[in-house]
CSV table of N, CA and C in Angstrom, one decimal:
chain,number,residue,atom,x,y,z
A,18,MET,N,0.9,-1.2,0.0
A,18,MET,CA,0.0,0.0,0.0
A,18,MET,C,0.9,1.2,0.0
A,19,LYS,N,0.6,2.2,-0.9
A,19,LYS,CA,1.4,3.4,-1.0
A,19,LYS,C,0.6,4.5,-0.3
A,20,ILE,N,1.3,5.2,0.6
A,20,ILE,CA,0.7,6.3,1.4
A,20,ILE,C,1.6,7.6,1.1
A,21,PRO,N,1.0,8.6,0.4
A,21,PRO,CA,1.7,9.8,0.1
A,21,PRO,C,2.1,10.6,1.3
A,22,GLN,N,3.2,11.3,1.2
A,22,GLN,CA,3.8,12.0,2.4
A,22,GLN,C,2.8,13.0,3.0
A,23,ILE,N,2.0,13.6,2.1
A,23,ILE,CA,1.0,14.6,2.6
A,23,ILE,C,-0.1,13.9,3.5
A,24,VAL,N,-0.4,12.7,3.2
A,24,VAL,CA,-1.4,11.9,4.1
A,24,VAL,C,-0.6,11.5,5.4
A,25,ILE,N,0.6,11.1,5.3
A,25,ILE,CA,1.4,10.7,6.5
A,25,ILE,C,1.5,11.9,7.4
A,26,ASP,N,1.8,13.1,6.8
A,26,ASP,CA,1.9,14.3,7.6
A,26,ASP,C,0.6,14.6,8.4
A,27,GLU,N,-0.5,14.3,7.7
A,27,GLU,CA,-1.8,14.6,8.3
A,27,GLU,C,-2.0,13.6,9.5
A,28,LEU,N,-1.6,12.3,9.3
A,28,LEU,CA,-1.8,11.3,10.4
A,28,LEU,C,-0.9,11.7,11.6
A,29,ILE,N,0.3,12.2,11.3
A,29,ILE,CA,1.2,12.6,12.4
A,29,ILE,C,0.6,13.7,13.2
A,30,GLY,N,0.1,14.7,12.4
A,30,GLY,CA,-0.5,15.9,13.1
A,30,GLY,C,-1.7,15.5,13.9
A,31,GLN,N,-2.5,14.6,13.4
A,31,GLN,CA,-3.7,14.1,14.2
A,31,GLN,C,-3.3,13.4,15.4
A,32,ALA,N,-2.3,12.5,15.3
A,32,ALA,CA,-1.8,11.7,16.4
A,32,ALA,C,-1.2,12.6,17.5
A,33,ARG,N,-0.5,13.6,17.1
A,33,ARG,CA,0.1,14.5,18.1
A,33,ARG,C,-1.0,15.4,18.8
A,34,GLN,N,-2.0,15.8,18.0
A,34,GLN,CA,-3.1,16.6,18.6
A,34,GLN,C,-3.9,15.8,19.6
A,35,ASP,N,-4.2,14.6,19.3
A,35,ASP,CA,-5.0,13.7,20.1
A,35,ASP,C,-4.3,13.1,21.3
A,36,ALA,N,-2.9,13.1,21.2
A,36,ALA,CA,-2.1,12.4,22.3
A,36,ALA,C,-2.4,13.2,23.6
A,37,PRO,N,-2.5,12.5,24.7
A,37,PRO,CA,-1.9,11.1,25.0
A,37,PRO,C,-2.9,10.0,24.6
A,38,ASN,N,-4.1,10.4,24.1
A,38,ASN,CA,-5.1,9.3,23.7
A,38,ASN,C,-4.7,8.8,22.3
A,39,GLU,N,-5.1,7.6,22.0
A,39,GLU,CA,-5.0,7.1,20.7
A,39,GLU,C,-6.0,7.8,19.8
A,40,THR,N,-5.6,8.0,18.5
A,40,THR,CA,-6.5,8.6,17.5
A,40,THR,C,-6.7,7.5,16.4
A,41,CYS,N,-7.7,7.7,15.6
A,41,CYS,CA,-8.0,6.6,14.6
A,41,CYS,C,-8.8,7.1,13.4
A,42,GLY,N,-8.9,6.3,12.4
A,42,GLY,CA,-9.6,6.6,11.2
A,42,GLY,C,-9.5,5.5,10.2
A,43,TYR,N,-9.9,5.8,9.0
A,43,TYR,CA,-9.7,4.9,7.8
A,43,TYR,C,-8.8,5.6,6.8
A,44,LEU,N,-8.0,4.8,6.1
A,44,LEU,CA,-7.3,5.3,5.0
A,44,LEU,C,-8.1,4.9,3.7
A,45,LEU,N,-8.4,5.9,2.9
A,45,LEU,CA,-9.2,5.7,1.7
A,45,LEU,C,-8.4,5.8,0.5
A,46,GLY,N,-8.7,5.1,-0.6
A,46,GLY,CA,-8.0,5.3,-1.8
A,46,GLY,C,-8.5,4.3,-2.9
A,47,THR,N,-7.6,4.0,-3.8
A,47,THR,CA,-7.9,3.2,-4.9
A,47,THR,C,-7.0,2.0,-5.0
A,48,SER,N,-7.6,1.0,-5.7
A,48,SER,CA,-6.8,-0.2,-6.0
A,48,SER,C,-6.7,-0.3,-7.5
A,49,GLY,N,-5.5,-0.7,-8.0
A,49,GLY,CA,-5.3,-0.8,-9.4
A,49,GLY,C,-4.1,-1.7,-9.7
A,50,ALA,N,-3.6,-1.6,-11.0
A,50,ALA,CA,-2.5,-2.4,-11.4
A,50,ALA,C,-1.2,-2.1,-10.6
A,51,ASP,N,-1.1,-0.8,-10.1
A,51,ASP,CA,0.0,-0.4,-9.2
A,51,ASP,C,-0.2,-0.7,-7.8
A,52,GLY,N,-1.3,-1.5,-7.4
A,52,GLY,CA,-1.5,-1.8,-6.0
A,52,GLY,C,-2.5,-0.8,-5.4
A,53,ASP,N,-2.5,-0.8,-4.1
A,53,ASP,CA,-3.4,0.1,-3.4
A,53,ASP,C,-2.7,1.4,-3.1
A,54,VAL,N,-3.4,2.5,-3.4
A,54,VAL,CA,-2.8,3.9,-3.2
A,54,VAL,C,-3.8,4.7,-2.4
A,55,VAL,N,-3.3,5.1,-1.2
A,55,VAL,CA,-4.1,5.9,-0.3
A,55,VAL,C,-4.2,7.3,-0.9
A,56,THR,N,-5.4,7.9,-0.9
A,56,THR,CA,-5.6,9.3,-1.3
A,56,THR,C,-6.0,10.2,-0.2
A,57,GLU,N,-6.6,9.6,0.9
A,57,GLU,CA,-6.9,10.5,2.0
A,57,GLU,C,-7.2,9.7,3.3
A,58,ASN,N,-7.1,10.5,4.4
A,58,ASN,CA,-7.4,10.0,5.7
A,58,ASN,C,-8.8,10.4,6.1
A,59,TYR,N,-9.6,9.5,6.6
A,59,TYR,CA,-10.9,9.8,7.1
A,59,TYR,C,-10.9,9.7,8.6
A,60,TRP,N,-10.7,10.8,9.3
A,60,TRP,CA,-10.6,10.8,10.8
A,60,TRP,C,-11.9,10.4,11.4
A,61,MET,N,-11.8,9.6,12.4
A,61,MET,CA,-13.0,9.2,13.2
A,61,MET,C,-12.6,9.4,14.7
A,62,GLU,N,-13.6,9.8,15.5
A,62,GLU,CA,-13.4,10.0,16.9
A,62,GLU,C,-13.1,8.7,17.6
A,63,ASN,N,-12.1,8.6,18.5
A,63,ASN,CA,-11.9,7.5,19.4
A,63,ASN,C,-12.9,7.6,20.5
A,64,ILE,N,-14.0,6.9,20.4
A,64,ILE,CA,-15.1,7.1,21.4
A,64,ILE,C,-14.7,6.6,22.8
A,65,ASP,N,-13.5,5.8,22.9
A,65,ASP,CA,-13.0,5.4,24.2
A,65,ASP,C,-12.2,6.4,24.9
A,66,HIS,N,-11.7,7.4,24.1
A,66,HIS,CA,-10.9,8.5,24.7
A,66,HIS,C,-9.8,7.9,25.6
A,67,SER,N,-9.1,6.9,25.1
A,67,SER,CA,-8.1,6.2,25.9
A,67,SER,C,-6.7,6.2,25.3
A,68,PRO,N,-5.7,6.2,26.1
A,68,PRO,CA,-4.3,6.1,25.6
A,68,PRO,C,-3.9,4.7,25.2
A,69,GLU,N,-4.7,3.7,25.5
A,69,GLU,CA,-4.4,2.3,25.3
A,69,GLU,C,-5.2,1.6,24.3
A,70,HIS,N,-6.4,2.1,23.9
A,70,HIS,CA,-7.2,1.4,22.9
A,70,HIS,C,-8.2,2.4,22.3
A,71,PHE,N,-8.8,2.0,21.2
A,71,PHE,CA,-9.7,2.9,20.5
A,71,PHE,C,-10.9,2.1,20.1
A,72,SER,N,-12.0,2.8,19.8
A,72,SER,CA,-13.2,2.3,19.2
A,72,SER,C,-13.8,3.3,18.3
A,73,PHE,N,-14.4,2.9,17.2
A,73,PHE,CA,-15.1,3.8,16.3
A,73,PHE,C,-16.6,3.7,16.7
A,74,ALA,N,-17.3,4.9,16.5
A,74,ALA,CA,-18.8,4.8,16.7
A,74,ALA,C,-19.3,4.2,15.4
A,75,PRO,N,-20.3,3.3,15.5
A,75,PRO,CA,-20.8,2.7,14.3
A,75,PRO,C,-21.4,3.7,13.3
A,76,LYS,N,-22.0,4.8,13.8
A,76,LYS,CA,-22.5,5.8,12.8
A,76,LYS,C,-21.3,6.5,12.0
A,77,ASP,N,-20.1,6.6,12.7
A,77,ASP,CA,-19.0,7.2,12.0
A,77,ASP,C,-18.5,6.2,10.9
A,78,GLN,N,-18.5,4.9,11.2
A,78,GLN,CA,-18.1,3.9,10.2
A,78,GLN,C,-19.0,3.9,9.0
A,79,PHE,N,-20.3,4.0,9.2
A,79,PHE,CA,-21.3,4.1,8.1
A,79,PHE,C,-21.1,5.3,7.3
A,80,ALA,N,-20.8,6.4,8.0
A,80,ALA,CA,-20.6,7.7,7.3
A,80,ALA,C,-19.3,7.6,6.4
A,81,ALA,N,-18.3,7.0,7.0
A,81,ALA,CA,-17.0,6.8,6.2
A,81,ALA,C,-17.3,6.0,5.0
A,82,LEU,N,-18.0,4.9,5.1
A,82,LEU,CA,-18.3,4.0,4.0
A,82,LEU,C,-19.1,4.8,2.9
A,83,LYS,N,-20.1,5.5,3.3
A,83,LYS,CA,-20.9,6.3,2.4
A,83,LYS,C,-20.1,7.4,1.7
A,84,TYR,N,-19.2,8.0,2.5
A,84,TYR,CA,-18.3,9.0,1.9
A,84,TYR,C,-17.4,8.4,0.8
A,85,ALA,N,-16.8,7.3,1.2
A,85,ALA,CA,-15.8,6.6,0.3
A,85,ALA,C,-16.6,6.2,-1.0
A,86,ARG,N,-17.7,5.6,-0.9
A,86,ARG,CA,-18.5,5.2,-2.1
A,86,ARG,C,-18.8,6.4,-2.9
A,87,SER,N,-19.2,7.6,-2.3
A,87,SER,CA,-19.6,8.7,-3.1
A,87,SER,C,-18.4,9.3,-3.9
A,88,LYS,N,-17.2,9.1,-3.4
A,88,LYS,CA,-16.0,9.6,-4.1
A,88,LYS,C,-15.3,8.5,-5.0
A,89,GLY,N,-16.0,7.3,-5.0
A,89,GLY,CA,-15.4,6.2,-5.8
A,89,GLY,C,-14.1,5.6,-5.2
A,90,LEU,N,-14.0,5.7,-3.9
A,90,LEU,CA,-12.9,5.2,-3.1
A,90,LEU,C,-13.2,4.0,-2.3
A,91,LYS,N,-12.1,3.3,-1.9
A,91,LYS,CA,-12.3,2.1,-1.1
A,91,LYS,C,-11.7,2.4,0.3
A,92,ILE,N,-12.2,1.7,1.3
A,92,ILE,CA,-11.5,1.7,2.6
A,92,ILE,C,-10.3,0.7,2.5
A,93,LEU,N,-9.1,1.2,2.5
A,93,LEU,CA,-7.9,0.4,2.3
A,93,LEU,C,-7.3,-0.1,3.6
A,94,ALA,N,-7.5,0.8,4.7
A,94,ALA,CA,-6.9,0.4,6.0
A,94,ALA,C,-7.7,1.1,7.1
A,95,ASN,N,-7.7,0.4,8.2
A,95,ASN,CA,-8.1,0.9,9.5
A,95,ASN,C,-6.8,1.4,10.1
A,96,TRP,N,-6.7,2.6,10.6
A,96,TRP,CA,-5.5,3.0,11.3
A,96,TRP,C,-5.7,3.6,12.6
A,97,HIS,N,-4.7,3.5,13.5
A,97,HIS,CA,-4.8,4.2,14.8
A,97,HIS,C,-3.4,4.5,15.3
A,98,SER,N,-3.3,5.3,16.3
A,98,SER,CA,-2.0,5.7,16.8
A,98,SER,C,-1.7,4.9,18.1
A,99,HIS,N,-0.4,4.8,18.3
A,99,HIS,CA,0.1,4.3,19.6
A,99,HIS,C,1.0,5.4,20.2
A,100,PRO,N,0.5,6.2,21.0
A,100,PRO,CA,1.2,7.4,21.5
A,100,PRO,C,2.5,7.0,22.3
A,101,ALA,N,2.4,5.9,23.0
A,101,ALA,CA,3.5,5.5,23.9
A,101,ALA,C,4.0,4.1,23.8
A,102,SER,N,3.7,3.5,22.6
A,102,SER,CA,4.2,2.1,22.3
A,102,SER,C,4.6,2.0,20.9
A,103,PRO,N,5.3,0.9,20.5
A,103,PRO,CA,5.8,0.8,19.1
A,103,PRO,C,4.7,0.5,18.1
A,104,SER,N,5.1,0.7,16.9
A,104,SER,CA,4.2,0.5,15.7
A,104,SER,C,4.0,-1.0,15.4
A,105,ARG,N,3.3,-1.7,16.3
A,105,ARG,CA,3.0,-3.1,16.1
A,105,ARG,C,1.7,-3.4,16.7
A,106,PRO,N,1.0,-4.4,16.2
A,106,PRO,CA,-0.3,-4.7,16.8
A,106,PRO,C,-0.2,-5.2,18.2
A,107,SER,N,-1.1,-4.7,19.1
A,107,SER,CA,-1.2,-5.3,20.5
A,107,SER,C,-2.0,-6.5,20.4
A,108,GLN,N,-2.1,-7.3,21.5
A,108,GLN,CA,-3.0,-8.5,21.5
A,108,GLN,C,-4.4,-8.1,21.2
A,109,GLU,N,-4.8,-6.9,21.7
A,109,GLU,CA,-6.2,-6.5,21.5
A,109,GLU,C,-6.4,-6.1,20.0
A,110,ASP,N,-5.4,-5.5,19.4
A,110,ASP,CA,-5.4,-5.1,18.0
A,110,ASP,C,-5.6,-6.4,17.1
A,111,LEU,N,-4.8,-7.4,17.5
A,111,LEU,CA,-4.9,-8.7,16.7
A,111,LEU,C,-6.3,-9.3,16.9
A,112,ARG,N,-6.8,-9.3,18.1
A,112,ARG,CA,-8.1,-9.9,18.4
A,112,ARG,C,-9.3,-9.2,17.6
A,113,LEU,N,-9.1,-7.8,17.5
A,113,LEU,CA,-10.2,-7.1,16.9
A,113,LEU,C,-10.1,-6.9,15.4
A,114,ALA,N,-9.0,-7.4,14.8
A,114,ALA,CA,-8.8,-7.2,13.3
A,114,ALA,C,-9.6,-8.3,12.6
A,115,ASN,N,-10.8,-7.9,12.3
A,115,ASN,CA,-11.7,-8.9,11.7
A,115,ASN,C,-11.9,-8.9,10.2
A,116,ASP,N,-11.4,-7.8,9.6
A,116,ASP,CA,-11.7,-7.7,8.1
A,116,ASP,C,-10.4,-8.1,7.3
A,117,PRO,N,-10.5,-9.3,6.7
A,117,PRO,CA,-9.3,-9.8,5.9
A,117,PRO,C,-9.0,-9.0,4.6
A,118,ASN,N,-9.9,-8.1,4.3
A,118,ASN,CA,-9.8,-7.3,3.0
A,118,ASN,C,-9.0,-6.0,3.1
A,119,ILE,N,-8.7,-5.6,4.4
A,119,ILE,CA,-8.0,-4.3,4.5
A,119,ILE,C,-6.8,-4.5,5.3
A,120,ARG,N,-5.9,-3.5,5.4
A,120,ARG,CA,-4.7,-3.5,6.2
A,120,ARG,C,-5.0,-2.8,7.5
A,121,TYR,N,-4.2,-3.0,8.4
A,121,TYR,CA,-4.3,-2.3,9.7
A,121,TYR,C,-3.0,-1.5,9.9
A,122,ALA,N,-3.1,-0.2,9.9
A,122,ALA,CA,-1.9,0.7,10.0
A,122,ALA,C,-1.8,1.2,11.4
A,123,ILE,N,-0.6,1.3,11.9
A,123,ILE,CA,-0.3,1.8,13.3
A,123,ILE,C,0.8,2.9,13.2
A,124,LEU,N,0.4,4.1,13.6
A,124,LEU,CA,1.4,5.2,13.7
A,124,LEU,C,1.9,5.3,15.1
A,125,SER,N,3.1,5.1,15.4
A,125,SER,CA,3.7,5.2,16.7
A,125,SER,C,4.4,6.6,16.9
A,126,LEU,N,4.2,7.2,18.1
A,126,LEU,CA,4.9,8.4,18.4
A,126,LEU,C,6.0,8.0,19.5
A,127,HIS,N,6.2,6.7,19.7
A,127,HIS,CA,7.1,6.2,20.7
A,127,HIS,C,8.5,6.1,20.2
A,128,GLU,N,9.5,6.8,20.8
A,128,GLU,CA,10.9,6.8,20.3
A,128,GLU,C,11.0,7.1,18.8
A,129,GLY,N,10.4,8.3,18.5
A,129,GLY,CA,10.4,8.7,17.1
A,129,GLY,C,9.0,8.5,16.5
A,130,VAL,N,8.9,8.7,15.2
A,130,VAL,CA,7.6,8.5,14.5
A,130,VAL,C,7.8,7.3,13.6
A,131,HIS,N,6.9,6.3,13.7
A,131,HIS,CA,7.0,5.1,12.8
A,131,HIS,C,5.6,4.8,12.4
A,132,LEU,N,5.5,4.4,11.1
A,132,LEU,CA,4.2,4.0,10.5
A,132,LEU,C,4.4,2.7,9.8
A,133,ASN,N,3.7,1.7,10.3
A,133,ASN,CA,3.7,0.4,9.6
A,133,ASN,C,2.2,0.0,9.4
A,134,SER,N,2.0,-0.9,8.3
A,134,SER,CA,0.7,-1.4,8.1
A,134,SER,C,0.8,-3.0,8.0
A,135,PHE,N,-0.2,-3.6,8.4
A,135,PHE,CA,-0.2,-5.1,8.6
A,135,PHE,C,-1.4,-5.7,7.9
A,136,LYS,N,-1.2,-6.8,7.3
A,136,LYS,CA,-2.3,-7.7,6.9
A,136,LYS,C,-2.5,-8.7,8.1
A,137,ILE,N,-3.7,-8.8,8.6
A,137,ILE,CA,-3.9,-9.7,9.8
A,137,ILE,C,-5.0,-10.6,9.4
A,138,LEU,N,-4.7,-11.9,9.5
A,138,LEU,CA,-5.7,-13.0,9.3
A,138,LEU,C,-5.7,-13.9,10.5
A,139,ASN,N,-6.9,-14.2,10.9
A,139,ASN,CA,-7.2,-15.1,12.1
A,139,ASN,C,-6.3,-14.7,13.3
A,140,GLY,N,-6.2,-13.4,13.5
A,140,GLY,CA,-5.4,-13.0,14.7
A,140,GLY,C,-3.9,-13.0,14.6
A,141,GLU,N,-3.4,-13.3,13.3
A,141,GLU,CA,-2.0,-13.4,13.1
A,141,GLU,C,-1.5,-12.4,12.0
A,142,VAL,N,-0.4,-11.7,12.2
A,142,VAL,CA,0.2,-10.8,11.2
A,142,VAL,C,0.8,-11.7,10.1
A,143,VAL,N,0.3,-11.5,8.9
A,143,VAL,CA,0.8,-12.3,7.8
A,143,VAL,C,1.6,-11.5,6.8
A,144,ASP,N,1.6,-10.1,7.0
A,144,ASP,CA,2.4,-9.2,6.1
A,144,ASP,C,2.6,-7.9,6.8
A,145,LYS,N,3.8,-7.3,6.7
A,145,LYS,CA,4.1,-6.0,7.3
A,145,LYS,C,4.7,-5.2,6.2
A,146,GLU,N,4.2,-3.9,6.1
A,146,GLU,CA,4.8,-2.9,5.3
A,146,GLU,C,5.3,-1.7,6.1
A,147,THR,N,6.5,-1.2,5.9
A,147,THR,CA,6.9,0.0,6.6
A,147,THR,C,6.7,1.2,5.7
A,148,HIS,N,6.1,2.2,6.3
A,148,HIS,CA,5.8,3.4,5.5
A,148,HIS,C,6.6,4.6,6.0
A,149,LEU,N,7.1,4.6,7.2
A,149,LEU,CA,7.9,5.7,7.8
A,149,LEU,C,8.6,5.2,9.0
């Protein structure tokens, strides 16, 4: 999955603004011969307001899907921040990663800024891409 620097910069800004709580959203874009290309971040409120986990409001998820469809985009990834831990899925992240058709991206602000995305199947990471 390709994520342009302008989108990465937006994710970093959002993560810093919402810290010490986790922030979250969807990465929207297109799929084609060149693979998946992110075109925008769709921010969603972390309704848990927690530094250790996040949840989307179902109404926000439906709004994101409706928005993506109206723009001819796909939800390519679910993303969230780890303000004080590395860019890797926690046990909770693995347990809650239920959609095999998207990637799960984690932006860490711990010991620098790191962004990785993961394909997770049956609670196991089967692929990792480094974006920053």
